[in-house]
PDB file of C-alpha atoms in Angstrom:
ATOM      1  CA  MET A   1     -10.224 -15.384   3.262  1.00 59.00           C
ATOM      2  CA  LYS A   2     -10.267 -11.299   3.959  1.00 90.00           C
ATOM      3  CA  ARG A   3     -12.025  -8.900   1.235  1.00 95.00           C
ATOM      4  CA  THR A   4     -10.494  -5.818  -0.105  1.00 97.00           C
ATOM      5  CA  PRO A   5     -12.053  -3.233   1.352  1.00 98.00           C
ATOM      6  CA  VAL A   6     -13.714  -0.065  -0.490  1.00 98.00           C
ATOM      7  CA  VAL A   7     -14.817   2.949   1.274  1.00 98.00           C
ATOM      8  CA  PHE A   8     -16.781   5.833  -0.281  1.00 98.00           C
ATOM      9  CA  ILE A   9     -17.256   9.026   0.617  1.00 98.00           C
ATOM     10  CA  HIS A  10     -19.440  11.431  -0.259  1.00 97.00           C
ATOM     11  CA  GLY A  11     -19.346  15.010  -1.660  1.00 95.00           C
ATOM     12  CA  ALA A  12     -21.213  18.573  -0.449  1.00 93.00           C
ATOM     13  CA  TRP A  13     -24.935  18.711  -0.893  1.00 93.00           C
ATOM     14  CA  LEU A  14     -25.631  14.666  -1.278  1.00 95.00           C
ATOM     15  CA  HIS A  15     -26.028  12.098   1.661  1.00 94.00           C
ATOM     16  CA  ALA A  16     -23.774   8.882   2.098  1.00 94.00           C
ATOM     17  CA  LEU A  17     -27.139   7.099   0.747  1.00 95.00           C
ATOM     18  CA  SER A  18     -26.611   8.176  -1.742  1.00 96.00           C
ATOM     19  CA  TRP A  19     -23.680   5.286  -2.044  1.00 98.00           C
ATOM     20  CA  GLU A  20     -26.001   2.610  -1.847  1.00 95.00           C
ATOM     21  CA  PRO A  21     -26.617   1.483  -5.325  1.00 97.00           C
ATOM     22  CA  TRP A  22     -22.643   1.488  -5.489  1.00 98.00           C
ATOM     23  CA  ALA A  23     -22.172  -0.152  -2.172  1.00 98.00           C
ATOM     24  CA  GLU A  24     -24.818  -2.667  -3.233  1.00 98.00           C
ATOM     25  CA  ARG A  25     -22.793  -3.417  -6.530  1.00 98.00           C
ATOM     26  CA  PHE A  26     -19.757  -3.496  -5.655  1.00 98.00           C
ATOM     27  CA  ALA A  27     -20.330  -5.908  -3.093  1.00 98.00           C
ATOM     28  CA  SER A  28     -21.971  -8.368  -5.197  1.00 97.00           C
ATOM     29  CA  GLN A  29     -18.386  -8.819  -6.657  1.00 97.00           C
ATOM     30  CA  GLY A  30     -17.093  -9.315  -3.618  1.00 97.00           C
ATOM     31  CA  PHE A  31     -15.667  -6.378  -1.868  1.00 98.00           C
ATOM     32  CA  PHE A  32     -16.373  -5.275   1.357  1.00 97.00           C
ATOM     33  CA  THR A  33     -18.018  -1.972   1.632  1.00 98.00           C
ATOM     34  CA  CYS A  34     -17.957   0.531   4.305  1.00 97.00           C
ATOM     35  CA  VAL A  35     -20.390   3.774   3.488  1.00 97.00           C
ATOM     36  CA  PRO A  36     -19.698   6.410   6.197  1.00 95.00           C
ATOM     37  CA  GLY A  37     -21.241   9.685   6.836  1.00 93.00           C
ATOM     38  CA  TRP A  38     -19.432  12.866   7.715  1.00 93.00           C
ATOM     39  CA  PRO A  39     -19.143  13.561  11.779  1.00 89.00           C
ATOM     40  CA  GLY A  40     -23.015  15.232  12.509  1.00 78.00           C
ATOM     41  CA  GLU A  41     -24.674  13.382  10.111  1.00 80.00           C
ATOM     42  CA  ALA A  42     -27.673  11.834  10.495  1.00 70.00           C
ATOM     43  CA  ALA A  43     -29.000   8.650   9.348  1.00 66.00           C
ATOM     44  CA  PHE A  44     -31.158   9.355   6.960  1.00 63.00           C
ATOM     45  CA  VAL A  45     -31.190  12.601   4.859  1.00 69.00           C
ATOM     46  CA  ARG A  46     -34.652  14.089   6.805  1.00 64.00           C
ATOM     47  CA  ASP A  47     -33.033  14.602  10.378  1.00 60.00           C
ATOM     48  CA  THR A  48     -29.372  15.453   8.858  1.00 58.00           C
ATOM     49  CA  CYS A  49     -31.405  18.925   7.686  1.00 53.00           C
ATOM     50  CA  GLU A  50     -32.942  19.373  11.089  1.00 48.00           C
ATOM     51  CA  PRO A  51     -30.087  21.896  13.085  1.00 49.00           C
ATOM     52  CA  ALA A  52     -26.950  19.957  13.479  1.00 58.00           C
ATOM     53  CA  ASP A  53     -24.675  21.789  15.353  1.00 67.00           C
ATOM     54  CA  LEU A  54     -21.375  19.451  14.731  1.00 74.00           C
ATOM     55  CA  LEU A  55     -22.532  19.230  10.878  1.00 80.00           C
ATOM     56  CA  GLY A  56     -21.870  23.318  10.568  1.00 78.00           C
ATOM     57  CA  ARG A  57     -18.553  23.156  12.298  1.00 84.00           C
ATOM     58  CA  ILE A  58     -16.710  20.922  10.047  1.00 89.00           C
ATOM     59  CA  GLY A  59     -14.041  22.206   7.644  1.00 93.00           C
ATOM     60  CA  LEU A  60     -11.825  20.184   5.634  1.00 96.00           C
ATOM     61  CA  ASP A  61      -9.440  19.253   7.560  1.00 96.00           C
ATOM     62  CA  ALA A  62     -12.042  17.973   9.806  1.00 94.00           C
ATOM     63  CA  LEU A  63     -13.441  15.901   7.188  1.00 97.00           C
ATOM     64  CA  THR A  64      -9.896  14.255   6.634  1.00 98.00           C
ATOM     65  CA  ASP A  65      -8.664  13.109   9.785  1.00 97.00           C
ATOM     66  CA  HIS A  66     -12.285  11.984  10.063  1.00 97.00           C
ATOM     67  CA  TYR A  67     -11.867   9.508   7.148  1.00 98.00           C
ATOM     68  CA  ALA A  68      -7.733   9.002   7.422  1.00 98.00           C
ATOM     69  CA  ARG A  69      -9.205   7.248  11.026  1.00 98.00           C
ATOM     70  CA  ILE A  70     -11.412   5.243   9.230  1.00 98.00           C
ATOM     71  CA  VAL A  71      -9.257   3.988   6.631  1.00 98.00           C
ATOM     72  CA  ARG A  72      -6.521   3.201   8.999  1.00 98.00           C
ATOM     73  CA  SER A  73      -8.881   1.147  10.947  1.00 97.00           C
ATOM     74  CA  PHE A  74      -8.563  -1.901   8.076  1.00 97.00           C
ATOM     75  CA  ASP A  75      -5.908  -4.651   8.017  1.00 95.00           C
ATOM     76  CA  ILE A  76      -6.105  -3.936   3.978  1.00 95.00           C
ATOM     77  CA  PRO A  77      -5.607  -0.780   2.110  1.00 96.00           C
ATOM     78  CA  PRO A  78      -8.663   0.052   1.512  1.00 98.00           C
ATOM     79  CA  VAL A  79      -9.791   1.445  -2.244  1.00 98.00           C
ATOM     80  CA  LEU A  80     -11.053   5.119  -1.583  1.00 98.00           C
ATOM     81  CA  ILE A  81     -13.985   6.079  -3.964  1.00 98.00           C
ATOM     82  CA  GLY A  82     -14.841   9.515  -3.058  1.00 98.00           C
ATOM     83  CA  HIS A  83     -17.140  11.776  -5.058  1.00 98.00           C
ATOM     84  CA  SER A  84     -16.892  15.804  -5.373  1.00 97.00           C
ATOM     85  CA  VAL A  85     -14.738  16.940  -2.004  1.00 97.00           C
ATOM     86  CA  GLY A  86     -15.151  13.244  -1.283  1.00 98.00           C
ATOM     87  CA  GLY A  87     -12.205  12.911  -4.191  1.00 98.00           C
ATOM     88  CA  LEU A  88      -9.876  15.988  -3.011  1.00 98.00           C
ATOM     89  CA  ILE A  89      -9.948  14.140   0.497  1.00 98.00           C
ATOM     90  CA  ALA A  90      -9.509  10.299  -1.778  1.00 98.00           C
ATOM     91  CA  GLN A  91      -6.632  12.071  -3.085  1.00 98.00           C
ATOM     92  CA  HIS A  92      -5.155  13.257  -0.267  1.00 98.00           C
ATOM     93  CA  LEU A  93      -4.541  10.494   1.335  1.00 98.00           C
ATOM     94  CA  VAL A  94      -3.511   7.850  -1.173  1.00 98.00           C
ATOM     95  CA  THR A  95      -1.115  10.422  -2.107  1.00 98.00           C
ATOM     96  CA  SER A  96      -0.220  10.046   1.660  1.00 98.00           C
ATOM     97  CA  ASP A  97      -0.169   6.422   1.702  1.00 97.00           C
ATOM     98  CA  VAL A  98      -3.640   6.022   3.216  1.00 98.00           C
ATOM     99  CA  GLY A  99      -4.987   3.326   1.597  1.00 97.00           C
ATOM    100  CA  GLY A 100      -4.337   0.832  -1.615  1.00 97.00           C
ATOM    101  CA  ALA A 101      -5.963   2.797  -4.224  1.00 98.00           C
ATOM    102  CA  ALA A 102      -8.603   5.531  -5.336  1.00 98.00           C
ATOM    103  CA  VAL A 103     -10.875   7.046  -7.270  1.00 98.00           C
ATOM    104  CA  ALA A 104     -12.114  10.911  -7.616  1.00 98.00           C
ATOM    105  CA  ILE A 105     -14.566  11.069  -9.089  1.00 98.00           C
ATOM    106  CA  ALA A 106     -15.909  15.112 -10.400  1.00 98.00           C
ATOM    107  CA  PRO A 107     -13.064  15.761  -7.906  1.00 98.00           C
ATOM    108  CA  ALA A 108     -12.857  19.205  -5.907  1.00 95.00           C
ATOM    109  CA  PRO A 109      -9.480  20.431  -6.654  1.00 94.00           C
ATOM    110  CA  VAL A 110      -6.088  20.348  -5.006  1.00 96.00           C
ATOM    111  CA  ASN A 111      -2.825  22.356  -5.344  1.00 95.00           C
ATOM    112  CA  GLY A 112      -4.330  25.941  -6.639  1.00 91.00           C
ATOM    113  CA  VAL A 113      -6.524  24.135  -9.148  1.00 92.00           C
ATOM    114  CA  PRO A 114      -8.577  27.394  -9.700  1.00 86.00           C
ATOM    115  CA  LEU A 115     -11.988  26.211 -10.089  1.00 80.00           C
ATOM    116  CA  PRO A 116     -14.368  28.642 -12.299  1.00 72.00           C
ATOM    117  CA  PRO A 117     -16.960  30.956 -10.212  1.00 66.00           C
ATOM    118  CA  PRO A 118     -20.143  28.800  -9.229  1.00 58.00           C
ATOM    119  CA  PRO A 119     -22.949  29.040 -10.111  1.00 57.00           C
ATOM    120  CA  ALA A 120     -24.905  31.888  -7.387  1.00 57.00           C
ATOM    121  CA  LEU A 121     -24.876  29.938  -4.223  1.00 61.00           C
ATOM    122  CA  PRO A 122     -27.924  30.489  -2.059  1.00 60.00           C
ATOM    123  CA  PRO A 123     -27.324  32.332   1.476  1.00 61.00           C
ATOM    124  CA  ALA A 124     -26.296  30.492   4.449  1.00 55.00           C
ATOM    125  CA  ASP A 125     -28.150  30.608   7.032  1.00 55.00           C
ATOM    126  CA  ARG A 126     -27.852  29.091  10.735  1.00 49.00           C
ATOM    127  CA  THR A 127     -30.882  26.671  10.745  1.00 51.00           C
ATOM    128  CA  GLY A 128     -30.750  26.746  14.999  1.00 47.00           C
ATOM    129  CA  SER A 129     -27.244  25.944  14.401  1.00 46.00           C
ATOM    130  CA  THR A 130     -23.781  27.345  15.855  1.00 42.00           C
ATOM    131  CA  GLU A 131     -22.950  27.431  12.005  1.00 63.00           C
ATOM    132  CA  ARG A 132     -24.072  27.948   9.129  1.00 82.00           C
ATOM    133  CA  LEU A 133     -25.288  26.005   6.356  1.00 83.00           C
ATOM    134  CA  VAL A 134     -26.218  25.891   2.985  1.00 86.00           C
ATOM    135  CA  THR A 135     -28.980  24.599   1.816  1.00 86.00           C
ATOM    136  CA  LEU A 136     -29.679  24.025  -2.286  1.00 91.00           C
ATOM    137  CA  ALA A 137     -33.383  24.481  -2.702  1.00 93.00           C
ATOM    138  CA  PRO A 138     -34.388  21.627  -5.630  1.00 95.00           C
ATOM    139  CA  GLU A 139     -34.401  24.323  -8.595  1.00 95.00           C
ATOM    140  CA  GLN A 140     -30.714  25.252  -7.767  1.00 93.00           C
ATOM    141  CA  PHE A 141     -29.763  21.362  -7.165  1.00 95.00           C
ATOM    142  CA  HIS A 142     -30.842  20.726 -10.562  1.00 96.00           C
ATOM    143  CA  ARG A 143     -29.323  24.236 -12.388  1.00 94.00           C
ATOM    144  CA  MET A 144     -26.108  23.267 -10.176  1.00 93.00           C
ATOM    145  CA  VAL A 145     -25.637  19.399  -9.630  1.00 96.00           C
ATOM    146  CA  ALA A 146     -28.166  17.347 -11.944  1.00 97.00           C
ATOM    147  CA  ASN A 147     -28.157  19.869 -14.870  1.00 97.00           C
ATOM    148  CA  THR A 148     -27.836  17.032 -17.631  1.00 98.00           C
ATOM    149  CA  LEU A 149     -31.508  15.562 -15.561  1.00 98.00           C
ATOM    150  CA  THR A 150     -34.572  15.575 -16.646  1.00 98.00           C
ATOM    151  CA  PRO A 151     -36.725  18.225 -13.509  1.00 98.00           C
ATOM    152  CA  GLU A 152     -38.228  15.294 -12.423  1.00 98.00           C
ATOM    153  CA  GLU A 153     -35.496  12.833 -11.842  1.00 98.00           C
ATOM    154  CA  SER A 154     -33.770  15.828 -10.590  1.00 98.00           C
ATOM    155  CA  ARG A 155     -36.415  16.556  -7.632  1.00 98.00           C
ATOM    156  CA  LEU A 156     -36.495  12.685  -7.332  1.00 97.00           C
ATOM    157  CA  LEU A 157     -32.607  12.433  -6.410  1.00 97.00           C
ATOM    158  CA  HIS A 158     -32.854  15.768  -4.260  1.00 97.00           C
ATOM    159  CA  GLU A 159     -35.809  14.345  -1.665  1.00 95.00           C
ATOM    160  CA  ARG A 160     -33.898  11.473  -1.615  1.00 94.00           C
ATOM    161  CA  TYR A 161     -30.270  12.315  -1.012  1.00 95.00           C
ATOM    162  CA  ALA A 162     -29.718  16.169  -0.831  1.00 94.00           C
ATOM    163  CA  MET A 163     -28.460  17.798   2.122  1.00 89.00           C
ATOM    164  CA  PRO A 164     -26.759  20.737   3.386  1.00 88.00           C
ATOM    165  CA  ALA A 165     -23.397  21.690   3.243  1.00 89.00           C
ATOM    166  CA  PRO A 166     -21.073  24.055   6.171  1.00 89.00           C
ATOM    167  CA  LEU A 167     -20.628  26.661   4.779  1.00 87.00           C
ATOM    168  CA  ARG A 168     -17.067  26.347   6.356  1.00 89.00           C
ATOM    169  CA  LEU A 169     -15.933  23.262   4.289  1.00 92.00           C
ATOM    170  CA  LEU A 170     -16.990  25.017   0.786  1.00 90.00           C
ATOM    171  CA  THR A 171     -14.765  28.425   1.918  1.00 88.00           C
ATOM    172  CA  ASP A 172     -11.999  25.498   2.230  1.00 93.00           C
ATOM    173  CA  LEU A 173     -13.168  24.777  -1.045  1.00 90.00           C
ATOM    174  CA  GLY A 174     -12.455  28.514  -2.620  1.00 84.00           C
ATOM    175  CA  TYR A 175     -15.781  29.528  -3.415  1.00 77.00           C
ATOM    176  CA  GLY A 176     -16.824  32.505  -2.280  1.00 66.00           C
ATOM    177  CA  GLY A 177     -13.326  33.890  -3.629  1.00 69.00           C
ATOM    178  CA  GLU A 178     -11.641  32.312  -0.579  1.00 72.00           C
ATOM    179  CA  ASP A 179      -7.894  30.439  -0.797  1.00 82.00           C
ATOM    180  CA  PRO A 180      -8.113  27.391  -0.433  1.00 87.00           C
ATOM    181  CA  SER A 181      -7.497  25.281   2.544  1.00 91.00           C
ATOM    182  CA  PRO A 182      -4.003  24.006   3.316  1.00 93.00           C
ATOM    183  CA  TRP A 183      -5.653  20.879   3.673  1.00 94.00           C
ATOM    184  CA  ALA A 184      -6.663  20.913  -0.276  1.00 95.00           C
ATOM    185  CA  VAL A 185      -3.161  19.439  -1.507  1.00 96.00           C
ATOM    186  CA  ALA A 186      -1.913  16.342  -3.101  1.00 97.00           C
ATOM    187  CA  ASP A 187       0.887  14.814  -3.573  1.00 97.00           C
ATOM    188  CA  VAL A 188       1.601  14.138  -6.708  1.00 97.00           C
ATOM    189  CA  SER A 189       5.519  13.464  -6.970  1.00 95.00           C
ATOM    190  CA  ASN A 190       4.684  10.473  -4.725  1.00 97.00           C
ATOM    191  CA  ALA A 191       5.533   7.119  -6.566  1.00 96.00           C
ATOM    192  CA  ALA A 192       5.430   5.209  -4.326  1.00 96.00           C
ATOM    193  CA  ARG A 193       1.360   5.423  -3.576  1.00 97.00           C
ATOM    194  CA  GLY A 194      -1.447   3.127  -5.134  1.00 97.00           C
ATOM    195  CA  PRO A 195      -2.641   3.394  -8.518  1.00 98.00           C
ATOM    196  CA  LEU A 196      -5.366   6.902  -9.100  1.00 98.00           C
ATOM    197  CA  LEU A 197      -8.190   7.162 -11.149  1.00 98.00           C
ATOM    198  CA  LEU A 198      -9.741  10.524 -11.736  1.00 98.00           C
ATOM    199  CA  VAL A 199     -13.449  10.680 -13.663  1.00 98.00           C
ATOM    200  CA  SER A 200     -15.004  14.004 -15.006  1.00 98.00           C
ATOM    201  CA  GLY A 201     -18.790  14.410 -16.472  1.00 98.00           C
ATOM    202  CA  GLN A 202     -18.242  16.704 -19.691  1.00 98.00           C
ATOM    203  CA  GLU A 203     -20.860  18.748 -18.215  1.00 97.00           C
ATOM    204  CA  ASP A 204     -20.283  19.341 -14.955  1.00 97.00           C
ATOM    205  CA  ARG A 205     -20.843  22.982 -13.457  1.00 93.00           C
ATOM    206  CA  VAL A 206     -19.724  22.510 -10.087  1.00 93.00           C
ATOM    207  CA  VAL A 207     -15.942  20.569 -11.129  1.00 94.00           C
ATOM    208  CA  PRO A 208     -15.862  21.146 -14.550  1.00 95.00           C
ATOM    209  CA  ASP A 209     -13.824  18.743 -16.154  1.00 97.00           C
ATOM    210  CA  SER A 210     -10.838  21.577 -17.449  1.00 96.00           C
ATOM    211  CA  ALA A 211     -10.351  21.496 -13.971  1.00 95.00           C
ATOM    212  CA  THR A 212     -10.057  17.367 -13.303  1.00 97.00           C
ATOM    213  CA  ARG A 213      -7.447  17.438 -16.429  1.00 97.00           C
ATOM    214  CA  ALA A 214      -6.013  19.930 -14.457  1.00 97.00           C
ATOM    215  CA  VAL A 215      -5.197  18.306 -11.778  1.00 97.00           C
ATOM    216  CA  TYR A 216      -4.260  14.928 -14.073  1.00 97.00           C
ATOM    217  CA  LYS A 217      -1.840  17.118 -16.001  1.00 97.00           C
ATOM    218  CA  GLN A 218      -0.041  17.649 -12.219  1.00 96.00           C
ATOM    219  CA  TYR A 219       0.038  14.190 -11.955  1.00 96.00           C
ATOM    220  CA  GLY A 220       2.259  13.913 -15.164  1.00 92.00           C
ATOM    221  CA  ASP A 221       5.560  13.574 -13.509  1.00 85.00           C
ATOM    222  CA  THR A 222       5.515  10.941 -11.169  1.00 89.00           C
ATOM    223  CA  ALA A 223       6.230   7.073 -12.237  1.00 91.00           C
ATOM    224  CA  ALA A 224       3.126   6.261 -10.176  1.00 96.00           C
ATOM    225  CA  VAL A 225      -0.254   4.499 -11.814  1.00 97.00           C
ATOM    226  CA  THR A 226      -2.419   8.095 -13.183  1.00 97.00           C
ATOM    227  CA  ASP A 227      -5.882   7.525 -15.029  1.00 98.00           C
ATOM    228  CA  LEU A 228      -8.407  10.029 -16.990  1.00 98.00           C
ATOM    229  CA  LYS A 229     -11.459   9.068 -17.907  1.00 98.00           C
ATOM    230  CA  GLN A 230     -14.308  11.604 -18.601  1.00 98.00           C
ATOM    231  CA  PHE A 231     -17.582  10.841 -18.875  1.00 98.00           C
ATOM    232  CA  ALA A 232     -19.967  12.301 -21.779  1.00 97.00           C
ATOM    233  CA  ASP A 233     -23.024  14.675 -21.089  1.00 96.00           C
ATOM    234  CA  ARG A 234     -22.519  13.914 -17.565  1.00 98.00           C
ATOM    235  CA  ALA A 235     -23.206  16.305 -14.755  1.00 98.00           C
ATOM    236  CA  HIS A 236     -21.973  16.032 -11.208  1.00 98.00           C
ATOM    237  CA  SER A 237     -24.749  14.317 -10.789  1.00 98.00           C
ATOM    238  CA  LEU A 238     -23.167  11.276 -12.731  1.00 98.00           C
ATOM    239  CA  VAL A 239     -22.355   8.726  -8.966  1.00 98.00           C
ATOM    240  CA  VAL A 240     -26.089   9.123  -8.068  1.00 98.00           C
ATOM    241  CA  ASP A 241     -28.639   9.578 -11.342  1.00 98.00           C
ATOM    242  CA  SER A 242     -30.123   7.155 -13.775  1.00 97.00           C
ATOM    243  CA  GLY A 243     -26.056   6.088 -14.989  1.00 98.00           C
ATOM    244  CA  TRP A 244     -25.064   5.907 -11.924  1.00 98.00           C
ATOM    245  CA  ARG A 245     -24.147   1.924 -13.313  1.00 98.00           C
ATOM    246  CA  LEU A 246     -22.074   3.126 -15.976  1.00 98.00           C
ATOM    247  CA  VAL A 247     -19.496   4.727 -14.562  1.00 98.00           C
ATOM    248  CA  ALA A 248     -19.392   2.322 -11.098  1.00 98.00           C
ATOM    249  CA  ASP A 249     -19.324  -0.688 -13.764  1.00 98.00           C
ATOM    250  CA  TYR A 250     -15.494   1.037 -15.827  1.00 98.00           C
ATOM    251  CA  VAL A 251     -14.465   1.983 -12.124  1.00 98.00           C
ATOM    252  CA  LEU A 252     -15.102  -2.173 -11.453  1.00 98.00           C
ATOM    253  CA  GLY A 253     -13.320  -2.834 -14.465  1.00 98.00           C
ATOM    254  CA  TRP A 254     -10.235   0.137 -14.000  1.00 98.00           C
ATOM    255  CA  LEU A 255      -9.703  -2.078 -10.236  1.00 98.00           C
ATOM    256  CA  ASN A 256      -9.472  -5.467 -12.417  1.00 97.00           C
ATOM    257  CA  GLN A 257      -7.306  -3.749 -15.034  1.00 97.00           C
ATOM    258  CA  ARG A 258      -4.855  -2.687 -11.798  1.00 97.00           C
ATOM    259  CA  GLY A 259      -4.530  -5.869  -9.955  1.00 96.00           C
ATOM    260  CA  ILE A 260      -6.998  -4.800  -7.336  1.00 96.00           C
ATOM    261  CA  ARG A 261      -9.056  -7.504  -7.186  1.00 96.00           C
ATOM    262  CA  PRO A 262     -12.307  -8.304  -4.309  1.00 96.00           C
ATOM    263  CA  ARG A 263     -10.153 -11.012  -2.666  1.00 91.00           C
ATOM    264  CA  PRO A 264      -6.080  -9.763  -2.186  1.00 83.00           C
ATOM    265  CA  PRO A 265      -3.445 -12.361  -2.635  1.00 78.00           C
ATOM    266  CA  ARG A 266      -2.890 -14.517   0.137  1.00 74.00           C
ATOM    267  CA  SER A 267       0.783 -13.184   1.615  1.00 59.00           C
TER     268      SER A 267
END
């Protein structure tokens, strides 16, 4: 019997390898897991940091299309689990009836919900690419992404998982005062879509809890299942830091409550 697929979508400044523990945890529960990287993303962080023309050209439109093709390739509609911009993409897809359910963790906002001015971003550099990339130094990663962690844990996470983010993508999300991309949307009125869980970290400096709650309120008039969970004292790193298991197990429990099991019922 086929297993229910789960597609993990990572966000800016983290490599696809950041989902490794989650994929192992979900696979141990019987799900079929898929952890695709972004276009132009190398298999390892150290290689992705090298000049990467394709990665530098990635915007929200191309990234959304990339994951839409992957999701549509499955016979069984997958569960989409996204972090940061991955959470935005998960919402966009599931409200477009692409995918069976979605979990958006610390998701970049949709539908014009503003973000507060972020901590000062480092200047973009070309690093040999045709387009500019934004790299977080260890201390910047700690201040922005992993602000609730010890400097040592933050440093280890940066060494293993941190990668540059395309400036074009950050601009599409509204950083730098730009208008968000037309792709930064979700059809909050779609009552026929699958269940959606929004997750926030109370101490998140990249996507504050208030922004996730504002997005949640936009879903208030739909009959489709929409839930919200806040994790106290957690930063934007909540999917990858030492407390990741608590978040992952909450998501597993939520899926079970919503009738989404590792092996779908026979038709």
